[in-house]
Amino acid sequence: MNDAFNNGLDHLRCARPAIGIKADGDELRMRKSKRINMISLMTQKLNEEVSSMCNLSEGVMRKGVAKGMTKGILSSIQSLMKNMDLSEEQAMAMLDIPEEERQNYRDLLKKQ
């Protein structure tokens, strides 16, 4: 993004008339149009970069939430096993953990 931004600034600088040189109306309009086009291009690139960063941060946030949920469920399973003297299966049944997710929690419990 920096290259596109810097190139845009260079074009803006080049679009200014040199000191002491008079430009006619058509040339001034053309230079102004070039500036507007470059600013539009830079704005578009900036919007793309911001959108990309937002998507990335949203993905990171979702991953963090999922990790936190998993830790909370593991903690609940362990608490039920300890305080209610339940097996892993009984604790997961009490928490209504879907059957297709239970193996994942079994594996995580073994790692702890």
PDB file of C-alpha atoms in Angstrom, residues 1-57:
ATOM      1  CA  MET A   1       0.000   0.000   0.000  1.00  0.00           C
ATOM      2  CA  ASN A   2       2.810   2.411   0.753  1.00  0.00           C
ATOM      3  CA  ASP A   3       4.116   2.186  -2.816  1.00  0.00           C
ATOM      4  CA  ALA A   4       0.722   3.030  -4.299  1.00  0.00           C
ATOM      5  CA  PHE A   5       0.310   5.855  -1.812  1.00  0.00           C
ATOM      6  CA  ASN A   6       3.796   7.260  -2.472  1.00  0.00           C
ATOM      7  CA  ASN A   7       3.334   6.957  -6.244  1.00  0.00           C
ATOM      8  CA  GLY A   8       0.078   8.852  -5.877  1.00  0.00           C
ATOM      9  CA  LEU A   9       1.826  11.615  -3.969  1.00  0.00           C
ATOM     10  CA  ASP A  10       4.524  11.813  -6.638  1.00  0.00           C
ATOM     11  CA  HIS A  11       1.870  12.189  -9.305  1.00  0.00           C
ATOM     12  CA  LEU A  12       0.189  14.914  -7.283  1.00  0.00           C
ATOM     13  CA  ARG A  13       3.477  16.763  -6.952  1.00  0.00           C
ATOM     14  CA  CYS A  14       4.123  16.433 -10.699  1.00  0.00           C
ATOM     15  CA  ALA A  15       0.656  17.727 -11.524  1.00  0.00           C
ATOM     16  CA  ARG A  16       1.432  21.163 -10.036  1.00  0.00           C
ATOM     17  CA  PRO A  17       2.485  23.792 -12.533  1.00  0.00           C
ATOM     18  CA  ALA A  18       6.102  24.879 -12.201  1.00  0.00           C
ATOM     19  CA  ILE A  19       6.638  28.284 -10.619  1.00  0.00           C
ATOM     20  CA  GLY A  20       6.685  31.055 -13.187  1.00  0.00           C
ATOM     21  CA  ILE A  21       5.040  28.963 -15.921  1.00  0.00           C
ATOM     22  CA  LYS A  22       1.485  29.900 -16.794  1.00  0.00           C
ATOM     23  CA  ALA A  23      -0.968  27.164 -17.696  1.00  0.00           C
ATOM     24  CA  ASP A  24      -4.125  27.620 -19.748  1.00  0.00           C
ATOM     25  CA  GLY A  25      -7.567  26.610 -18.494  1.00  0.00           C
ATOM     26  CA  ASP A  26      -7.621  23.232 -20.278  1.00  0.00           C
ATOM     27  CA  GLU A  27      -4.244  22.270 -18.812  1.00  0.00           C
ATOM     28  CA  LEU A  28      -5.339  23.306 -15.320  1.00  0.00           C
ATOM     29  CA  ARG A  29      -8.548  21.281 -15.641  1.00  0.00           C
ATOM     30  CA  MET A  30      -6.530  18.286 -16.859  1.00  0.00           C
ATOM     31  CA  ARG A  31      -4.123  18.584 -13.920  1.00  0.00           C
ATOM     32  CA  LYS A  32      -7.021  18.929 -11.488  1.00  0.00           C
ATOM     33  CA  SER A  33      -8.673  15.871 -13.038  1.00  0.00           C
ATOM     34  CA  LYS A  34      -5.428  13.885 -12.656  1.00  0.00           C
ATOM     35  CA  ARG A  35      -5.225  14.905  -9.005  1.00  0.00           C
ATOM     36  CA  ILE A  36      -8.815  13.854  -8.393  1.00  0.00           C
ATOM     37  CA  ASN A  37      -8.195  10.505 -10.130  1.00  0.00           C
ATOM     38  CA  MET A  38      -5.070   9.868  -8.052  1.00  0.00           C
ATOM     39  CA  ILE A  39      -6.834  10.781  -4.819  1.00  0.00           C
ATOM     40  CA  SER A  40      -9.679   8.457  -5.801  1.00  0.00           C
ATOM     41  CA  LEU A  41      -7.198   5.650  -6.508  1.00  0.00           C
ATOM     42  CA  MET A  42      -5.411   6.212  -3.194  1.00  0.00           C
ATOM     43  CA  THR A  43      -8.757   6.271  -1.346  1.00  0.00           C
ATOM     44  CA  GLN A  44      -9.791   3.025  -3.032  1.00  0.00           C
ATOM     45  CA  LYS A  45      -6.472   1.360  -2.115  1.00  0.00           C
ATOM     46  CA  LEU A  46      -6.761   2.613   1.461  1.00  0.00           C
ATOM     47  CA  ASN A  47     -10.325   1.265   1.702  1.00  0.00           C
ATOM     48  CA  GLU A  48      -9.128  -2.118   0.405  1.00  0.00           C
ATOM     49  CA  GLU A  49      -6.327  -2.219   2.970  1.00  0.00           C
ATOM     50  CA  VAL A  50      -8.651  -1.237   5.821  1.00  0.00           C
ATOM     51  CA  SER A  51     -11.177  -3.866   4.724  1.00  0.00           C
ATOM     52  CA  SER A  52      -8.444  -6.499   4.637  1.00  0.00           C
ATOM     53  CA  MET A  53      -7.256  -5.549   8.138  1.00  0.00           C
ATOM     54  CA  CYS A  54     -10.836  -5.640   9.454  1.00  0.00           C
ATOM     55  CA  ASN A  55     -11.363  -9.117   8.012  1.00  0.00           C
ATOM     56  CA  LEU A  56      -8.115 -10.285   9.563  1.00  0.00           C
ATOM     57  CA  SER A  57      -8.938  -8.863  12.988  1.00  0.00           C
TER      58      SER A  57
END
